[in-house]
Amino acid sequence: MTVVTDSIVADMSLAPNGHLKIDWVREHMPVLNRIRERFEKEKPFAGLKVAICLHLEAKTAYLGKVIQAGGAEVTMTGSNPLSTQDDVCAALVEDGIRVFAKYNPSPEEYKSHLIKTLETRPDLIIDDGGDLITILHSERQDLISQVRGGAEETTTGILRLKALEKEAKLNFPMVAVNDAFCKYLFDNRYGTGQSVWDGIDRTTNLVVAGKTVVVAGYGWCGKGVALRAKGLGAKVIVTEIDAIKAVEAYMDGFEVMSMEEAAKHGDYFVTVTGNRDIIRKEHYEVMKDGAILSNAGHFDVEINKVDLNAMSKSVRTVRKDIEEFVLNDGRKVYLLAEGRLVNLAAGDGHPAEIMDMTFALQAVGLEYVSKNYEQIGKKVLNVPYELDAMVAQYKLEALGIKIDTLTPEQKAYLESWVEH
Ligand code: ADE
């Protein structure tokens, strides 16, 4: 394998550890392995360049290798400055994938890595949060013409894509991987539920049982975070802006109230809304001494850091990924991972068996767009149901689980409006 030499990574000597990490996750990603075997034979991406902007940790690296096995020339960059793992990046470069990414770059460096990735003039794009697509449709339209299409990982990115589509500015088809059943039912709910608490627990090393956890947002990710907080023994409060989701949270057994009220009760806060300023000045004013704040949404805008800094007389790092803010009245508030998504900035992201399905959808979704981009047109589309169902079937087979099939009589019964 030739090493791609124009990569930008922190330290190539870290590669052996990166290889170990990638080997470990590969053993736990049977669905993606099955797709890789087919890609190796069929080479669906032969002659194409693929740009991938994702949280650059081991599972993502393995997706890059699967796309490469499908014949693509792959370039990867990070979708968050704190989620990139330098050892994984070094291993990828050794495996012939071009990488522009390092842990904790300056904002300028981070942006330059995105731009360098686009300057490879990709035919296909995998995005997470919509940064590559936004740059292509705004400041670097000169790099857009050869792009066939792509796939987007997150709720946040899909919102941005739909805004582009609504203004009739989207230049190519994008598959909304987030909206596939095999994504949000498992990744958003069980993946986020587990990885957020893994990130918080390994960072704080404190007990959750008996404490009050405030979860802001009861989408699929919020549901998972609240469910696992309950499992850890916490009293859980949910805040929402959507009446239906609020009723759902109530019926699921959680207390539901406004953030104004919840702010007084929380020991832990986790924001999972995709929106800005969820926790802000008026909330810090009433918080308990020692409250721990974390975010699991894509961007670091959910916990307002400008307000927090303005209200604090001192700030210091008290433990890796924990900043202590001493407010002007002496109360302390702790912020994890700079308010960036805690499961990836202070952890390894979702479990491998979960990302197995998500990244299988990315791989087959990208293949679908690559083959059908002309017929699809310039729009945001869902992963076709057959591909979603195929990923679930592969997962069942990997788990050794057999399910029932309809008898001919049952099928006829379901399809008839007479025979009931
Ligand atoms: N690992 C890679 N991408 C991830 C994501 N979007 N969420 C959680 N873990 C991940």
PDB file of N, CA, C and O in Angstrom, residues 279-349:
ATOM      1  N   ILE A 279     -28.947  26.392  27.416  1.00  0.00           N
ATOM      2  CA  ILE A 279     -28.607  26.793  28.788  1.00  0.00           C
ATOM      3  C   ILE A 279     -27.880  28.126  28.676  1.00  0.00           C
ATOM      4  O   ILE A 279     -26.871  28.250  27.972  1.00  0.00           O
ATOM      5  N   ARG A 280     -28.420  29.123  29.332  1.00  0.00           N
ATOM      6  CA  ARG A 280     -27.903  30.494  29.179  1.00  0.00           C
ATOM      7  C   ARG A 280     -27.993  31.238  30.503  1.00  0.00           C
ATOM      8  O   ARG A 280     -28.360  30.650  31.519  1.00  0.00           O
ATOM      9  N   LYS A 281     -27.722  32.546  30.431  1.00  0.00           N
ATOM     10  CA  LYS A 281     -27.565  33.383  31.629  1.00  0.00           C
ATOM     11  C   LYS A 281     -28.615  33.111  32.734  1.00  0.00           C
ATOM     12  O   LYS A 281     -28.262  32.817  33.874  1.00  0.00           O
ATOM     13  N   GLU A 282     -29.889  33.215  32.369  1.00  0.00           N
ATOM     14  CA  GLU A 282     -30.918  33.096  33.416  1.00  0.00           C
ATOM     15  C   GLU A 282     -30.906  31.717  34.081  1.00  0.00           C
ATOM     16  O   GLU A 282     -31.380  31.563  35.208  1.00  0.00           O
ATOM     17  N   HIS A 283     -30.365  30.721  33.362  1.00  0.00           N
ATOM     18  CA  HIS A 283     -30.295  29.377  33.943  1.00  0.00           C
ATOM     19  C   HIS A 283     -29.094  29.256  34.874  1.00  0.00           C
ATOM     20  O   HIS A 283     -29.196  28.686  35.957  1.00  0.00           O
ATOM     21  N   TYR A 284     -27.933  29.817  34.445  1.00  0.00           N
ATOM     22  CA  TYR A 284     -26.756  29.772  35.339  1.00  0.00           C
ATOM     23  C   TYR A 284     -27.070  30.481  36.655  1.00  0.00           C
ATOM     24  O   TYR A 284     -26.572  30.110  37.709  1.00  0.00           O
ATOM     25  N   GLU A 285     -27.920  31.513  36.571  1.00  0.00           N
ATOM     26  CA  GLU A 285     -28.200  32.308  37.767  1.00  0.00           C
ATOM     27  C   GLU A 285     -28.834  31.495  38.884  1.00  0.00           C
ATOM     28  O   GLU A 285     -28.657  31.810  40.060  1.00  0.00           O
ATOM     29  N   VAL A 286     -29.564  30.418  38.516  1.00  0.00           N
ATOM     30  CA  VAL A 286     -30.296  29.676  39.554  1.00  0.00           C
ATOM     31  C   VAL A 286     -29.746  28.264  39.779  1.00  0.00           C
ATOM     32  O   VAL A 286     -30.313  27.487  40.553  1.00  0.00           O
ATOM     33  N   MET A 287     -28.645  27.928  39.113  1.00  0.00           N
ATOM     34  CA  MET A 287     -28.134  26.553  39.221  1.00  0.00           C
ATOM     35  C   MET A 287     -27.558  26.245  40.591  1.00  0.00           C
ATOM     36  O   MET A 287     -27.059  27.131  41.279  1.00  0.00           O
ATOM     37  N   LYS A 288     -27.585  24.930  40.912  1.00  0.00           N
ATOM     38  CA  LYS A 288     -26.980  24.480  42.175  1.00  0.00           C
ATOM     39  C   LYS A 288     -25.467  24.582  42.078  1.00  0.00           C
ATOM     40  O   LYS A 288     -24.891  24.396  40.994  1.00  0.00           O
ATOM     41  N   ASP A 289     -24.843  24.808  43.213  1.00  0.00           N
ATOM     42  CA  ASP A 289     -23.381  24.779  43.278  1.00  0.00           C
ATOM     43  C   ASP A 289     -22.910  23.379  42.856  1.00  0.00           C
ATOM     44  O   ASP A 289     -23.430  22.373  43.334  1.00  0.00           O
ATOM     45  N   GLY A 290     -21.974  23.308  41.938  1.00  0.00           N
ATOM     46  CA  GLY A 290     -21.414  22.007  41.532  1.00  0.00           C
ATOM     47  C   GLY A 290     -22.095  21.366  40.339  1.00  0.00           C
ATOM     48  O   GLY A 290     -21.757  20.234  39.965  1.00  0.00           O
ATOM     49  N   ALA A 291     -23.038  22.057  39.723  1.00  0.00           N
ATOM     50  CA  ALA A 291     -23.736  21.469  38.564  1.00  0.00           C
ATOM     51  C   ALA A 291     -22.737  21.140  37.445  1.00  0.00           C
ATOM     52  O   ALA A 291     -21.762  21.879  37.230  1.00  0.00           O
ATOM     53  N   ILE A 292     -23.002  20.003  36.778  1.00  0.00           N
ATOM     54  CA  ILE A 292     -22.098  19.532  35.708  1.00  0.00           C
ATOM     55  C   ILE A 292     -22.826  19.644  34.370  1.00  0.00           C
ATOM     56  O   ILE A 292     -23.892  19.062  34.185  1.00  0.00           O
ATOM     57  N   LEU A 293     -22.240  20.389  33.435  1.00  0.00           N
ATOM     58  CA  LEU A 293     -22.904  20.665  32.161  1.00  0.00           C
ATOM     59  C   LEU A 293     -22.212  19.935  31.016  1.00  0.00           C
ATOM     60  O   LEU A 293     -20.986  19.992  30.895  1.00  0.00           O
ATOM     61  N   SER A 294     -23.018  19.288  30.188  1.00  0.00           N
ATOM     62  CA  SER A 294     -22.422  18.661  29.012  1.00  0.00           C
ATOM     63  C   SER A 294     -23.392  18.759  27.839  1.00  0.00           C
ATOM     64  O   SER A 294     -24.600  18.920  28.027  1.00  0.00           O
ATOM     65  N   ASN A 295     -22.822  18.634  26.661  1.00  0.00           N
ATOM     66  CA  ASN A 295     -23.620  18.731  25.436  1.00  0.00           C
ATOM     67  C   ASN A 295     -23.408  17.471  24.596  1.00  0.00           C
ATOM     68  O   ASN A 295     -22.290  16.958  24.516  1.00  0.00           O
ATOM     69  N   ALA A 296     -24.482  16.998  23.972  1.00  0.00           N
ATOM     70  CA  ALA A 296     -24.350  15.872  23.047  1.00  0.00           C
ATOM     71  C   ALA A 296     -24.885  16.232  21.663  1.00  0.00           C
ATOM     72  O   ALA A 296     -25.019  15.368  20.807  1.00  0.00           O
ATOM     73  N   GLY A 297     -25.193  17.508  21.452  1.00  0.00           N
ATOM     74  CA  GLY A 297     -25.617  17.958  20.125  1.00  0.00           C
ATOM     75  C   GLY A 297     -24.390  18.209  19.252  1.00  0.00           C
ATOM     76  O   GLY A 297     -23.270  18.324  19.756  1.00  0.00           O
ATOM     77  N   HIS A 298     -24.605  18.334  17.935  1.00  0.00           N
ATOM     78  CA  HIS A 298     -23.453  18.375  17.017  1.00  0.00           C
ATOM     79  C   HIS A 298     -22.536  19.581  17.254  1.00  0.00           C
ATOM     80  O   HIS A 298     -21.314  19.452  17.254  1.00  0.00           O
ATOM     81  N   PHE A 299     -23.114  20.779  17.439  1.00  0.00           N
ATOM     82  CA  PHE A 299     -22.273  21.977  17.581  1.00  0.00           C
ATOM     83  C   PHE A 299     -22.220  22.446  19.040  1.00  0.00           C
ATOM     84  O   PHE A 299     -23.131  22.161  19.827  1.00  0.00           O
ATOM     85  N   ASP A 300     -21.156  23.200  19.341  1.00  0.00           N
ATOM     86  CA  ASP A 300     -20.959  23.643  20.729  1.00  0.00           C
ATOM     87  C   ASP A 300     -21.703  24.953  20.996  1.00  0.00           C
ATOM     88  O   ASP A 300     -21.137  25.901  21.558  1.00  0.00           O
ATOM     89  N   VAL A 301     -22.970  24.994  20.577  1.00  0.00           N
ATOM     90  CA  VAL A 301     -23.749  26.222  20.726  1.00  0.00           C
ATOM     91  C   VAL A 301     -24.891  26.056  21.730  1.00  0.00           C
ATOM     92  O   VAL A 301     -25.607  27.007  22.021  1.00  0.00           O
ATOM     93  N   GLU A 302     -25.053  24.841  22.243  1.00  0.00           N
ATOM     94  CA  GLU A 302     -26.242  24.575  23.065  1.00  0.00           C
ATOM     95  C   GLU A 302     -26.080  25.143  24.476  1.00  0.00           C
ATOM     96  O   GLU A 302     -27.025  25.607  25.098  1.00  0.00           O
ATOM     97  N   ILE A 303     -24.840  25.085  24.974  1.00  0.00           N
ATOM     98  CA  ILE A 303     -24.538  25.676  26.283  1.00  0.00           C
ATOM     99  C   ILE A 303     -23.848  27.008  25.989  1.00  0.00           C
ATOM    100  O   ILE A 303     -22.770  27.021  25.381  1.00  0.00           O
ATOM    101  N   ASN A 304     -24.460  28.103  26.371  1.00  0.00           N
ATOM    102  CA  ASN A 304     -23.925  29.418  26.003  1.00  0.00           C
ATOM    103  C   ASN A 304     -22.676  29.739  26.841  1.00  0.00           C
ATOM    104  O   ASN A 304     -22.760  30.060  28.024  1.00  0.00           O
ATOM    105  N   LYS A 305     -21.502  29.625  26.181  1.00  0.00           N
ATOM    106  CA  LYS A 305     -20.237  29.822  26.894  1.00  0.00           C
ATOM    107  C   LYS A 305     -19.908  31.306  27.076  1.00  0.00           C
ATOM    108  O   LYS A 305     -19.188  31.671  27.991  1.00  0.00           O
ATOM    109  N   VAL A 306     -20.461  32.130  26.207  1.00  0.00           N
ATOM    110  CA  VAL A 306     -20.206  33.580  26.342  1.00  0.00           C
ATOM    111  C   VAL A 306     -20.825  34.057  27.652  1.00  0.00           C
ATOM    112  O   VAL A 306     -20.179  34.732  28.465  1.00  0.00           O
ATOM    113  N   ASP A 307     -22.076  33.660  27.896  1.00  0.00           N
ATOM    114  CA  ASP A 307     -22.743  34.037  29.150  1.00  0.00           C
ATOM    115  C   ASP A 307     -21.985  33.474  30.342  1.00  0.00           C
ATOM    116  O   ASP A 307     -21.786  34.159  31.354  1.00  0.00           O
ATOM    117  N   LEU A 308     -21.564  32.224  30.219  1.00  0.00           N
ATOM    118  CA  LEU A 308     -20.907  31.564  31.359  1.00  0.00           C
ATOM    119  C   LEU A 308     -19.601  32.278  31.708  1.00  0.00           C
ATOM    120  O   LEU A 308     -19.316  32.549  32.881  1.00  0.00           O
ATOM    121  N   ASN A 309     -18.834  32.626  30.690  1.00  0.00           N
ATOM    122  CA  ASN A 309     -17.582  33.353  30.933  1.00  0.00           C
ATOM    123  C   ASN A 309     -17.861  34.711  31.549  1.00  0.00           C
ATOM    124  O   ASN A 309     -17.180  35.128  32.488  1.00  0.00           O
ATOM    125  N   ALA A 310     -18.895  35.384  31.012  1.00  0.00           N
ATOM    126  CA  ALA A 310     -19.188  36.740  31.493  1.00  0.00           C
ATOM    127  C   ALA A 310     -19.617  36.732  32.958  1.00  0.00           C
ATOM    128  O   ALA A 310     -19.400  37.707  33.686  1.00  0.00           O
ATOM    129  N   MET A 311     -20.220  35.636  33.417  1.00  0.00           N
ATOM    130  CA  MET A 311     -20.730  35.576  34.797  1.00  0.00           C
ATOM    131  C   MET A 311     -19.720  34.988  35.774  1.00  0.00           C
ATOM    132  O   MET A 311     -20.037  34.801  36.939  1.00  0.00           O
ATOM    133  N   SER A 312     -18.509  34.657  35.265  1.00  0.00           N
ATOM    134  CA  SER A 312     -17.551  33.933  36.115  1.00  0.00           C
ATOM    135  C   SER A 312     -16.391  34.829  36.524  1.00  0.00           C
ATOM    136  O   SER A 312     -15.920  35.645  35.736  1.00  0.00           O
ATOM    137  N   LYS A 313     -15.936  34.629  37.775  1.00  0.00           N
ATOM    138  CA  LYS A 313     -14.753  35.407  38.176  1.00  0.00           C
ATOM    139  C   LYS A 313     -13.468  34.632  37.921  1.00  0.00           C
ATOM    140  O   LYS A 313     -12.393  35.220  37.861  1.00  0.00           O
ATOM    141  N   SER A 314     -13.562  33.303  37.772  1.00  0.00           N
ATOM    142  CA  SER A 314     -12.362  32.556  37.379  1.00  0.00           C
ATOM    143  C   SER A 314     -12.749  31.293  36.625  1.00  0.00           C
ATOM    144  O   SER A 314     -13.857  30.762  36.804  1.00  0.00           O
ATOM    145  N   VAL A 315     -11.830  30.826  35.793  1.00  0.00           N
ATOM    146  CA  VAL A 315     -12.034  29.586  35.032  1.00  0.00           C
ATOM    147  C   VAL A 315     -10.728  28.824  35.071  1.00  0.00           C
ATOM    148  O   VAL A 315      -9.661  29.408  34.872  1.00  0.00           O
ATOM    149  N   ARG A 316     -10.782  27.536  35.385  1.00  0.00           N
ATOM    150  CA  ARG A 316      -9.553  26.739  35.303  1.00  0.00           C
ATOM    151  C   ARG A 316      -9.913  25.308  34.938  1.00  0.00           C
ATOM    152  O   ARG A 316     -11.044  24.853  35.159  1.00  0.00           O
ATOM    153  N   THR A 317      -8.932  24.591  34.369  1.00  0.00           N
ATOM    154  CA  THR A 317      -9.139  23.182  34.056  1.00  0.00           C
ATOM    155  C   THR A 317      -8.797  22.383  35.302  1.00  0.00           C
ATOM    156  O   THR A 317      -7.679  22.471  35.810  1.00  0.00           O
ATOM    157  N   VAL A 318      -9.778  21.611  35.807  1.00  0.00           N
ATOM    158  CA  VAL A 318      -9.544  20.896  37.060  1.00  0.00           C
ATOM    159  C   VAL A 318      -9.250  19.420  36.831  1.00  0.00           C
ATOM    160  O   VAL A 318      -8.794  18.723  37.747  1.00  0.00           O
ATOM    161  N   ARG A 319      -9.502  18.942  35.651  1.00  0.00           N
ATOM    162  CA  ARG A 319      -9.295  17.544  35.288  1.00  0.00           C
ATOM    163  C   ARG A 319      -9.422  17.502  33.780  1.00  0.00           C
ATOM    164  O   ARG A 319     -10.039  18.408  33.208  1.00  0.00           O
ATOM    165  N   LYS A 320      -8.846  16.502  33.135  1.00  0.00           N
ATOM    166  CA  LYS A 320      -8.936  16.507  31.669  1.00  0.00           C
ATOM    167  C   LYS A 320     -10.405  16.633  31.238  1.00  0.00           C
ATOM    168  O   LYS A 320     -11.259  15.918  31.740  1.00  0.00           O
ATOM    169  N   ASP A 321     -10.660  17.557  30.341  1.00  0.00           N
ATOM    170  CA  ASP A 321     -12.003  17.799  29.802  1.00  0.00           C
ATOM    171  C   ASP A 321     -13.012  18.344  30.818  1.00  0.00           C
ATOM    172  O   ASP A 321     -14.223  18.260  30.587  1.00  0.00           O
ATOM    173  N   ILE A 322     -12.524  18.865  31.956  1.00  0.00           N
ATOM    174  CA  ILE A 322     -13.456  19.534  32.887  1.00  0.00           C
ATOM    175  C   ILE A 322     -12.934  20.934  33.198  1.00  0.00           C
ATOM    176  O   ILE A 322     -11.848  21.101  33.757  1.00  0.00           O
ATOM    177  N   GLU A 323     -13.752  21.945  32.838  1.00  0.00           N
ATOM    178  CA  GLU A 323     -13.427  23.319  33.225  1.00  0.00           C
ATOM    179  C   GLU A 323     -14.330  23.720  34.386  1.00  0.00           C
ATOM    180  O   GLU A 323     -15.540  23.492  34.346  1.00  0.00           O
ATOM    181  N   GLU A 324     -13.702  24.336  35.377  1.00  0.00           N
ATOM    182  CA  GLU A 324     -14.468  24.833  36.533  1.00  0.00           C
ATOM    183  C   GLU A 324     -14.685  26.328  36.364  1.00  0.00           C
ATOM    184  O   GLU A 324     -13.726  27.089  36.241  1.00  0.00           O
ATOM    185  N   PHE A 325     -15.936  26.749  36.364  1.00  0.00           N
ATOM    186  CA  PHE A 325     -16.274  28.174  36.306  1.00  0.00           C
ATOM    187  C   PHE A 325     -16.726  28.586  37.700  1.00  0.00           C
ATOM    188  O   PHE A 325     -17.701  28.021  38.218  1.00  0.00           O
ATOM    189  N   VAL A 326     -16.013  29.534  38.320  1.00  0.00           N
ATOM    190  CA  VAL A 326     -16.467  30.057  39.615  1.00  0.00           C
ATOM    191  C   VAL A 326     -17.259  31.321  39.329  1.00  0.00           C
ATOM    192  O   VAL A 326     -16.725  32.304  38.801  1.00  0.00           O
ATOM    193  N   LEU A 327     -18.562  31.248  39.604  1.00  0.00           N
ATOM    194  CA  LEU A 327     -19.435  32.375  39.288  1.00  0.00           C
ATOM    195  C   LEU A 327     -19.185  33.519  40.274  1.00  0.00           C
ATOM    196  O   LEU A 327     -18.589  33.326  41.348  1.00  0.00           O
ATOM    197  N   ASN A 328     -19.652  34.692  39.910  1.00  0.00           N
ATOM    198  CA  ASN A 328     -19.354  35.870  40.732  1.00  0.00           C
ATOM    199  C   ASN A 328     -19.858  35.731  42.169  1.00  0.00           C
ATOM    200  O   ASN A 328     -19.271  36.284  43.085  1.00  0.00           O
ATOM    201  N   ASP A 329     -20.915  34.939  42.388  1.00  0.00           N
ATOM    202  CA  ASP A 329     -21.404  34.752  43.764  1.00  0.00           C
ATOM    203  C   ASP A 329     -20.745  33.555  44.454  1.00  0.00           C
ATOM    204  O   ASP A 329     -21.164  33.149  45.544  1.00  0.00           O
ATOM    205  N   GLY A 330     -19.750  32.955  43.823  1.00  0.00           N
ATOM    206  CA  GLY A 330     -18.983  31.879  44.473  1.00  0.00           C
ATOM    207  C   GLY A 330     -19.420  30.472  44.104  1.00  0.00           C
ATOM    208  O   GLY A 330     -18.693  29.510  44.362  1.00  0.00           O
ATOM    209  N   ARG A 331     -20.609  30.313  43.505  1.00  0.00           N
ATOM    210  CA  ARG A 331     -21.017  28.961  43.089  1.00  0.00           C
ATOM    211  C   ARG A 331     -20.111  28.466  41.969  1.00  0.00           C
ATOM    212  O   ARG A 331     -19.609  29.267  41.177  1.00  0.00           O
ATOM    213  N   LYS A 332     -19.942  27.144  41.919  1.00  0.00           N
ATOM    214  CA  LYS A 332     -19.115  26.565  40.850  1.00  0.00           C
ATOM    215  C   LYS A 332     -19.992  25.797  39.869  1.00  0.00           C
ATOM    216  O   LYS A 332     -20.936  25.109  40.279  1.00  0.00           O
ATOM    217  N   VAL A 333     -19.660  25.920  38.593  1.00  0.00           N
ATOM    218  CA  VAL A 333     -20.340  25.156  37.549  1.00  0.00           C
ATOM    219  C   VAL A 333     -19.248  24.493  36.712  1.00  0.00           C
ATOM    220  O   VAL A 333     -18.234  25.120  36.417  1.00  0.00           O
ATOM    221  N   TYR A 334     -19.435  23.220  36.391  1.00  0.00           N
ATOM    222  CA  TYR A 334     -18.404  22.502  35.627  1.00  0.00           C
ATOM    223  C   TYR A 334     -18.885  22.253  34.210  1.00  0.00           C
ATOM    224  O   TYR A 334     -20.003  21.776  33.992  1.00  0.00           O
ATOM    225  N   LEU A 335     -18.025  22.541  33.251  1.00  0.00           N
ATOM    226  CA  LEU A 335     -18.360  22.328  31.847  1.00  0.00           C
ATOM    227  C   LEU A 335     -17.465  21.232  31.282  1.00  0.00           C
ATOM    228  O   LEU A 335     -16.229  21.307  31.373  1.00  0.00           O
ATOM    229  N   LEU A 336     -18.065  20.208  30.704  1.00  0.00           N
ATOM    230  CA  LEU A 336     -17.291  19.091  30.140  1.00  0.00           C
ATOM    231  C   LEU A 336     -16.984  19.338  28.656  1.00  0.00           C
ATOM    232  O   LEU A 336     -17.846  19.783  27.894  1.00  0.00           O
ATOM    233  N   ALA A 337     -15.759  19.024  28.282  1.00  0.00           N
ATOM    234  CA  ALA A 337     -15.325  19.003  26.868  1.00  0.00           C
ATOM    235  C   ALA A 337     -15.669  20.289  26.114  1.00  0.00           C
ATOM    236  O   ALA A 337     -16.057  20.240  24.938  1.00  0.00           O
ATOM    237  N   GLU A 338     -15.535  21.408  26.815  1.00  0.00           N
ATOM    238  CA  GLU A 338     -15.755  22.735  26.204  1.00  0.00           C
ATOM    239  C   GLU A 338     -17.155  22.881  25.617  1.00  0.00           C
ATOM    240  O   GLU A 338     -17.385  23.690  24.715  1.00  0.00           O
ATOM    241  N   GLY A 339     -18.095  22.042  26.074  1.00  0.00           N
ATOM    242  CA  GLY A 339     -19.452  22.110  25.513  1.00  0.00           C
ATOM    243  C   GLY A 339     -19.551  21.475  24.136  1.00  0.00           C
ATOM    244  O   GLY A 339     -20.550  21.620  23.451  1.00  0.00           O
ATOM    245  N   ARG A 340     -18.477  20.783  23.719  1.00  0.00           N
ATOM    246  CA  ARG A 340     -18.561  20.040  22.457  1.00  0.00           C
ATOM    247  C   ARG A 340     -19.135  18.660  22.757  1.00  0.00           C
ATOM    248  O   ARG A 340     -19.187  18.250  23.921  1.00  0.00           O
ATOM    249  N   LEU A 341     -19.545  17.941  21.722  1.00  0.00           N
ATOM    250  CA  LEU A 341     -20.279  16.700  22.000  1.00  0.00           C
ATOM    251  C   LEU A 341     -19.434  15.742  22.866  1.00  0.00           C
ATOM    252  O   LEU A 341     -18.366  15.297  22.477  1.00  0.00           O
ATOM    253  N   VAL A 342     -19.975  15.492  24.060  1.00  0.00           N
ATOM    254  CA  VAL A 342     -19.194  14.878  25.137  1.00  0.00           C
ATOM    255  C   VAL A 342     -18.816  13.429  24.828  1.00  0.00           C
ATOM    256  O   VAL A 342     -17.770  12.948  25.255  1.00  0.00           O
ATOM    257  N   ASN A 343     -19.656  12.741  24.067  1.00  0.00           N
ATOM    258  CA  ASN A 343     -19.380  11.314  23.799  1.00  0.00           C
ATOM    259  C   ASN A 343     -18.186  11.127  22.870  1.00  0.00           C
ATOM    260  O   ASN A 343     -17.513  10.099  22.932  1.00  0.00           O
ATOM    261  N   LEU A 344     -17.909  12.118  22.048  1.00  0.00           N
ATOM    262  CA  LEU A 344     -16.786  11.991  21.113  1.00  0.00           C
ATOM    263  C   LEU A 344     -15.595  12.836  21.538  1.00  0.00           C
ATOM    264  O   LEU A 344     -14.448  12.430  21.347  1.00  0.00           O
ATOM    265  N   ALA A 345     -15.855  14.023  22.118  1.00  0.00           N
ATOM    266  CA  ALA A 345     -14.735  14.882  22.530  1.00  0.00           C
ATOM    267  C   ALA A 345     -14.092  14.328  23.804  1.00  0.00           C
ATOM    268  O   ALA A 345     -12.908  14.562  24.048  1.00  0.00           O
ATOM    269  N   ALA A 346     -14.875  13.613  24.613  1.00  0.00           N
ATOM    270  CA  ALA A 346     -14.314  13.057  25.851  1.00  0.00           C
ATOM    271  C   ALA A 346     -14.514  11.544  25.901  1.00  0.00           C
ATOM    272  O   ALA A 346     -14.534  10.952  26.971  1.00  0.00           O
ATOM    273  N   GLY A 347     -14.672  10.928  24.739  1.00  0.00           N
ATOM    274  CA  GLY A 347     -14.880   9.479  24.687  1.00  0.00           C
ATOM    275  C   GLY A 347     -14.599   8.975  23.291  1.00  0.00           C
ATOM    276  O   GLY A 347     -14.080   9.719  22.450  1.00  0.00           O
ATOM    277  N   ASP A 348     -14.970   7.747  23.019  1.00  0.00           N
ATOM    278  CA  ASP A 348     -14.684   7.148  21.712  1.00  0.00           C
ATOM    279  C   ASP A 348     -15.907   7.091  20.812  1.00  0.00           C
ATOM    280  O   ASP A 348     -15.904   6.374  19.808  1.00  0.00           O
ATOM    281  N   GLY A 349     -16.990   7.781  21.201  1.00  0.00           N
ATOM    282  CA  GLY A 349     -18.206   7.746  20.379  1.00  0.00           C
ATOM    283  C   GLY A 349     -19.022   6.492  20.650  1.00  0.00           C
ATOM    284  O   GLY A 349     -18.790   5.764  21.621  1.00  0.00           O
TER     285      GLY A 349
END
